[in-house]
Amino acid sequence: MDPEFIRELFAPFGAVTVKRMFGGAGIWSDGFMFALVFDGAIFLKVDDASIPDFEREGSRPFVYTRAKSKGRVGRASLSYWRLPERLYDDPDELAAWAGRALTVAQRKKLTPAARAKRKPSRSAQSRRR
């Protein structure tokens, strides 16, 4: 997908940057990646609150194949869902969906993830001694 087309598509939302990555591209605004492009489709960042809206539109999650996975089985991403087709023709509503995706990206990046404490590795244990 042409980066210029993407910038024009998101123009009502605001300025975006398109950066090539992992066989696709990330779509960025204000230093946050809120969407990605892969195989000619755009996927927006989601959270538990926004997923039902994507489901109502008949959208599906981004599916990727891990290079080292046995049988190269596709895995669904819980973070990005396909942009509903009708939004390509509705710039104002696309801007609203993009704004929500940006808010999700900001919140996820700025909120520390709750991480379980793991046992230190043997090398870390030996350095402490």
PDB file of C-alpha atoms in Angstrom:
ATOM      1  CA  MET A   1       0.000   0.000   0.000  1.00  0.00           C
ATOM      2  CA  ASP A   2       1.383   3.360  -1.054  1.00  0.00           C
ATOM      3  CA  PRO A   3       2.540   5.565   1.873  1.00  0.00           C
ATOM      4  CA  GLU A   4       1.155   8.663   0.137  1.00  0.00           C
ATOM      5  CA  PHE A   5      -2.277   7.025  -0.105  1.00  0.00           C
ATOM      6  CA  ILE A   6      -2.127   6.222   3.627  1.00  0.00           C
ATOM      7  CA  ARG A   7      -1.192   9.817   4.510  1.00  0.00           C
ATOM      8  CA  GLU A   8      -4.081  11.125   2.381  1.00  0.00           C
ATOM      9  CA  LEU A   9      -6.499   8.587   3.852  1.00  0.00           C
ATOM     10  CA  PHE A  10      -5.660   9.708   7.398  1.00  0.00           C
ATOM     11  CA  ALA A  11      -5.459  13.437   6.570  1.00  0.00           C
ATOM     12  CA  PRO A  12      -8.774  14.274   8.358  1.00  0.00           C
ATOM     13  CA  PHE A  13      -7.307  12.568  11.452  1.00  0.00           C
ATOM     14  CA  GLY A  14      -3.985  14.396  11.265  1.00  0.00           C
ATOM     15  CA  ALA A  15      -0.444  13.969  10.043  1.00  0.00           C
ATOM     16  CA  VAL A  16       0.837  10.404  10.082  1.00  0.00           C
ATOM     17  CA  THR A  17       4.189   8.814   9.383  1.00  0.00           C
ATOM     18  CA  VAL A  18       4.524   5.485   7.604  1.00  0.00           C
ATOM     19  CA  LYS A  19       7.567   3.382   8.524  1.00  0.00           C
ATOM     20  CA  ARG A  20       8.418   0.102   6.797  1.00  0.00           C
ATOM     21  CA  MET A  21       8.825  -2.819   9.165  1.00  0.00           C
ATOM     22  CA  PHE A  22       8.557  -6.618   9.220  1.00  0.00           C
ATOM     23  CA  GLY A  23       7.250  -6.976   5.675  1.00  0.00           C
ATOM     24  CA  GLY A  24       4.603  -4.313   6.248  1.00  0.00           C
ATOM     25  CA  ALA A  25       4.519  -0.823   7.671  1.00  0.00           C
ATOM     26  CA  GLY A  26       3.637   0.914  10.911  1.00  0.00           C
ATOM     27  CA  ILE A  27       1.420   3.997  10.915  1.00  0.00           C
ATOM     28  CA  TRP A  28       2.535   6.520  13.535  1.00  0.00           C
ATOM     29  CA  SER A  29       1.197   9.725  15.028  1.00  0.00           C
ATOM     30  CA  ASP A  30       2.889  11.788  17.742  1.00  0.00           C
ATOM     31  CA  GLY A  31       5.467   9.025  18.300  1.00  0.00           C
ATOM     32  CA  PHE A  32       2.883   6.258  18.790  1.00  0.00           C
ATOM     33  CA  MET A  33       2.190   3.391  16.403  1.00  0.00           C
ATOM     34  CA  PHE A  34      -1.590   3.176  16.266  1.00  0.00           C
ATOM     35  CA  ALA A  35      -2.002   1.139  13.075  1.00  0.00           C
ATOM     36  CA  LEU A  36      -0.162  -1.184  10.757  1.00  0.00           C
ATOM     37  CA  VAL A  37      -0.343  -2.131   7.104  1.00  0.00           C
ATOM     38  CA  PHE A  38       0.176  -5.681   5.969  1.00  0.00           C
ATOM     39  CA  ASP A  39      -0.740  -7.393   2.678  1.00  0.00           C
ATOM     40  CA  GLY A  40      -2.622  -4.321   1.481  1.00  0.00           C
ATOM     41  CA  ALA A  41      -4.853  -4.035   4.543  1.00  0.00           C
ATOM     42  CA  ILE A  42      -4.817  -1.528   7.412  1.00  0.00           C
ATOM     43  CA  PHE A  43      -5.184  -2.731  10.998  1.00  0.00           C
ATOM     44  CA  LEU A  44      -5.911  -0.421  13.954  1.00  0.00           C
ATOM     45  CA  LYS A  45      -4.702  -0.787  17.543  1.00  0.00           C
ATOM     46  CA  VAL A  46      -7.471  -2.108  19.817  1.00  0.00           C
ATOM     47  CA  ASP A  47      -8.255  -2.788  23.452  1.00  0.00           C
ATOM     48  CA  ASP A  48     -10.967  -4.802  25.186  1.00  0.00           C
ATOM     49  CA  ALA A  49     -13.397  -1.885  24.934  1.00  0.00           C
ATOM     50  CA  SER A  50     -12.977  -1.351  21.177  1.00  0.00           C
ATOM     51  CA  ILE A  51     -12.906  -4.970  19.967  1.00  0.00           C
ATOM     52  CA  PRO A  52     -16.733  -5.342  20.054  1.00  0.00           C
ATOM     53  CA  ASP A  53     -17.049  -2.443  17.581  1.00  0.00           C
ATOM     54  CA  PHE A  54     -14.712  -4.220  15.177  1.00  0.00           C
ATOM     55  CA  GLU A  55     -16.635  -7.469  15.632  1.00  0.00           C
ATOM     56  CA  ARG A  56     -19.940  -5.698  14.818  1.00  0.00           C
ATOM     57  CA  GLU A  57     -18.341  -4.480  11.581  1.00  0.00           C
ATOM     58  CA  GLY A  58     -17.346  -8.041  10.633  1.00  0.00           C
ATOM     59  CA  SER A  59     -13.667  -7.208  11.076  1.00  0.00           C
ATOM     60  CA  ARG A  60     -11.012  -9.752  12.034  1.00  0.00           C
ATOM     61  CA  PRO A  61      -7.790  -9.561  14.034  1.00  0.00           C
ATOM     62  CA  PHE A  62      -4.413  -9.245  12.346  1.00  0.00           C
ATOM     63  CA  VAL A  63      -2.958 -12.727  11.824  1.00  0.00           C
ATOM     64  CA  TYR A  64       0.756 -13.273  11.522  1.00  0.00           C
ATOM     65  CA  THR A  65       2.954 -16.305  11.009  1.00  0.00           C
ATOM     66  CA  ARG A  66       5.889 -16.793  13.298  1.00  0.00           C
ATOM     67  CA  ALA A  67       8.912 -17.710  11.223  1.00  0.00           C
ATOM     68  CA  LYS A  68      10.043 -20.360  13.684  1.00  0.00           C
ATOM     69  CA  SER A  69       6.616 -21.839  14.416  1.00  0.00           C
ATOM     70  CA  LYS A  70       6.179 -25.517  13.604  1.00  0.00           C
ATOM     71  CA  GLY A  71       4.117 -25.773  10.438  1.00  0.00           C
ATOM     72  CA  ARG A  72       4.139 -21.953  10.230  1.00  0.00           C
ATOM     73  CA  VAL A  73       0.706 -21.665  11.786  1.00  0.00           C
ATOM     74  CA  GLY A  74      -0.911 -18.230  11.750  1.00  0.00           C
ATOM     75  CA  ARG A  75      -1.552 -16.563  15.086  1.00  0.00           C
ATOM     76  CA  ALA A  76      -4.077 -13.853  15.744  1.00  0.00           C
ATOM     77  CA  SER A  77      -2.801 -10.619  17.234  1.00  0.00           C
ATOM     78  CA  LEU A  78      -4.878  -9.378  20.119  1.00  0.00           C
ATOM     79  CA  SER A  79      -3.624  -5.837  19.547  1.00  0.00           C
ATOM     80  CA  TYR A  80      -4.676  -4.989  15.964  1.00  0.00           C
ATOM     81  CA  TRP A  81      -7.915  -5.513  14.028  1.00  0.00           C
ATOM     82  CA  ARG A  82      -8.629  -4.870  10.362  1.00  0.00           C
ATOM     83  CA  LEU A  83     -10.021  -1.467   9.454  1.00  0.00           C
ATOM     84  CA  PRO A  84     -13.665  -1.917   8.401  1.00  0.00           C
ATOM     85  CA  GLU A  85     -13.981  -1.489   4.630  1.00  0.00           C
ATOM     86  CA  ARG A  86     -16.683   1.191   4.844  1.00  0.00           C
ATOM     87  CA  LEU A  87     -14.283   3.548   6.642  1.00  0.00           C
ATOM     88  CA  TYR A  88     -12.175   3.954   3.500  1.00  0.00           C
ATOM     89  CA  ASP A  89     -15.090   6.019   2.123  1.00  0.00           C
ATOM     90  CA  ASP A  90     -15.972   7.877   5.350  1.00  0.00           C
ATOM     91  CA  PRO A  91     -13.077  10.177   6.282  1.00  0.00           C
ATOM     92  CA  ASP A  92     -14.755  11.673   9.345  1.00  0.00           C
ATOM     93  CA  GLU A  93     -15.585   8.330  10.911  1.00  0.00           C
ATOM     94  CA  LEU A  94     -12.162   6.967   9.935  1.00  0.00           C
ATOM     95  CA  ALA A  95     -10.645   9.901  11.838  1.00  0.00           C
ATOM     96  CA  ALA A  96     -12.724   8.991  14.907  1.00  0.00           C
ATOM     97  CA  TRP A  97     -11.637   5.324  14.767  1.00  0.00           C
ATOM     98  CA  ALA A  98      -7.995   6.364  14.236  1.00  0.00           C
ATOM     99  CA  GLY A  99      -8.252   8.739  17.216  1.00  0.00           C
ATOM    100  CA  ARG A 100      -9.504   5.936  19.406  1.00  0.00           C
ATOM    101  CA  ALA A 101      -6.693   3.637  18.180  1.00  0.00           C
ATOM    102  CA  LEU A 102      -4.145   6.354  18.985  1.00  0.00           C
ATOM    103  CA  THR A 103      -5.588   6.708  22.493  1.00  0.00           C
ATOM    104  CA  VAL A 104      -5.270   2.935  22.963  1.00  0.00           C
ATOM    105  CA  ALA A 105      -1.643   3.027  21.778  1.00  0.00           C
ATOM    106  CA  GLN A 106      -0.826   5.926  24.111  1.00  0.00           C
ATOM    107  CA  ARG A 107      -2.493   4.280  27.092  1.00  0.00           C
ATOM    108  CA  LYS A 108      -0.779   0.930  26.489  1.00  0.00           C
ATOM    109  CA  LYS A 109       2.642   2.494  26.078  1.00  0.00           C
ATOM    110  CA  LEU A 110       2.344   4.809  29.080  1.00  0.00           C
ATOM    111  CA  THR A 111       0.800   2.261  31.462  1.00  0.00           C
ATOM    112  CA  PRO A 112       3.380  -0.070  32.963  1.00  0.00           C
ATOM    113  CA  ALA A 113       2.496  -3.685  32.300  1.00  0.00           C
ATOM    114  CA  ALA A 114       1.902  -5.836  35.333  1.00  0.00           C
ATOM    115  CA  ARG A 115       4.658  -8.383  35.193  1.00  0.00           C
ATOM    116  CA  ALA A 116       5.088 -11.424  37.347  1.00  0.00           C
ATOM    117  CA  LYS A 117       8.404 -11.581  39.122  1.00  0.00           C
ATOM    118  CA  ARG A 118      10.601 -14.210  37.583  1.00  0.00           C
ATOM    119  CA  LYS A 119      13.447 -16.069  39.179  1.00  0.00           C
ATOM    120  CA  PRO A 120      16.783 -14.483  38.289  1.00  0.00           C
ATOM    121  CA  SER A 121      18.818 -16.391  35.737  1.00  0.00           C
ATOM    122  CA  ARG A 122      21.789 -18.423  36.887  1.00  0.00           C
ATOM    123  CA  SER A 123      24.185 -15.851  35.429  1.00  0.00           C
ATOM    124  CA  ALA A 124      22.437 -13.072  37.360  1.00  0.00           C
ATOM    125  CA  GLN A 125      22.608 -15.161  40.536  1.00  0.00           C
ATOM    126  CA  SER A 126      26.337 -15.783  40.086  1.00  0.00           C
ATOM    127  CA  ARG A 127      26.997 -12.052  39.567  1.00  0.00           C
ATOM    128  CA  ARG A 128      25.356 -11.300  42.909  1.00  0.00           C
ATOM    129  CA  ARG A 129      27.777 -13.600  44.763  1.00  0.00           C
TER     130      ARG A 129
END
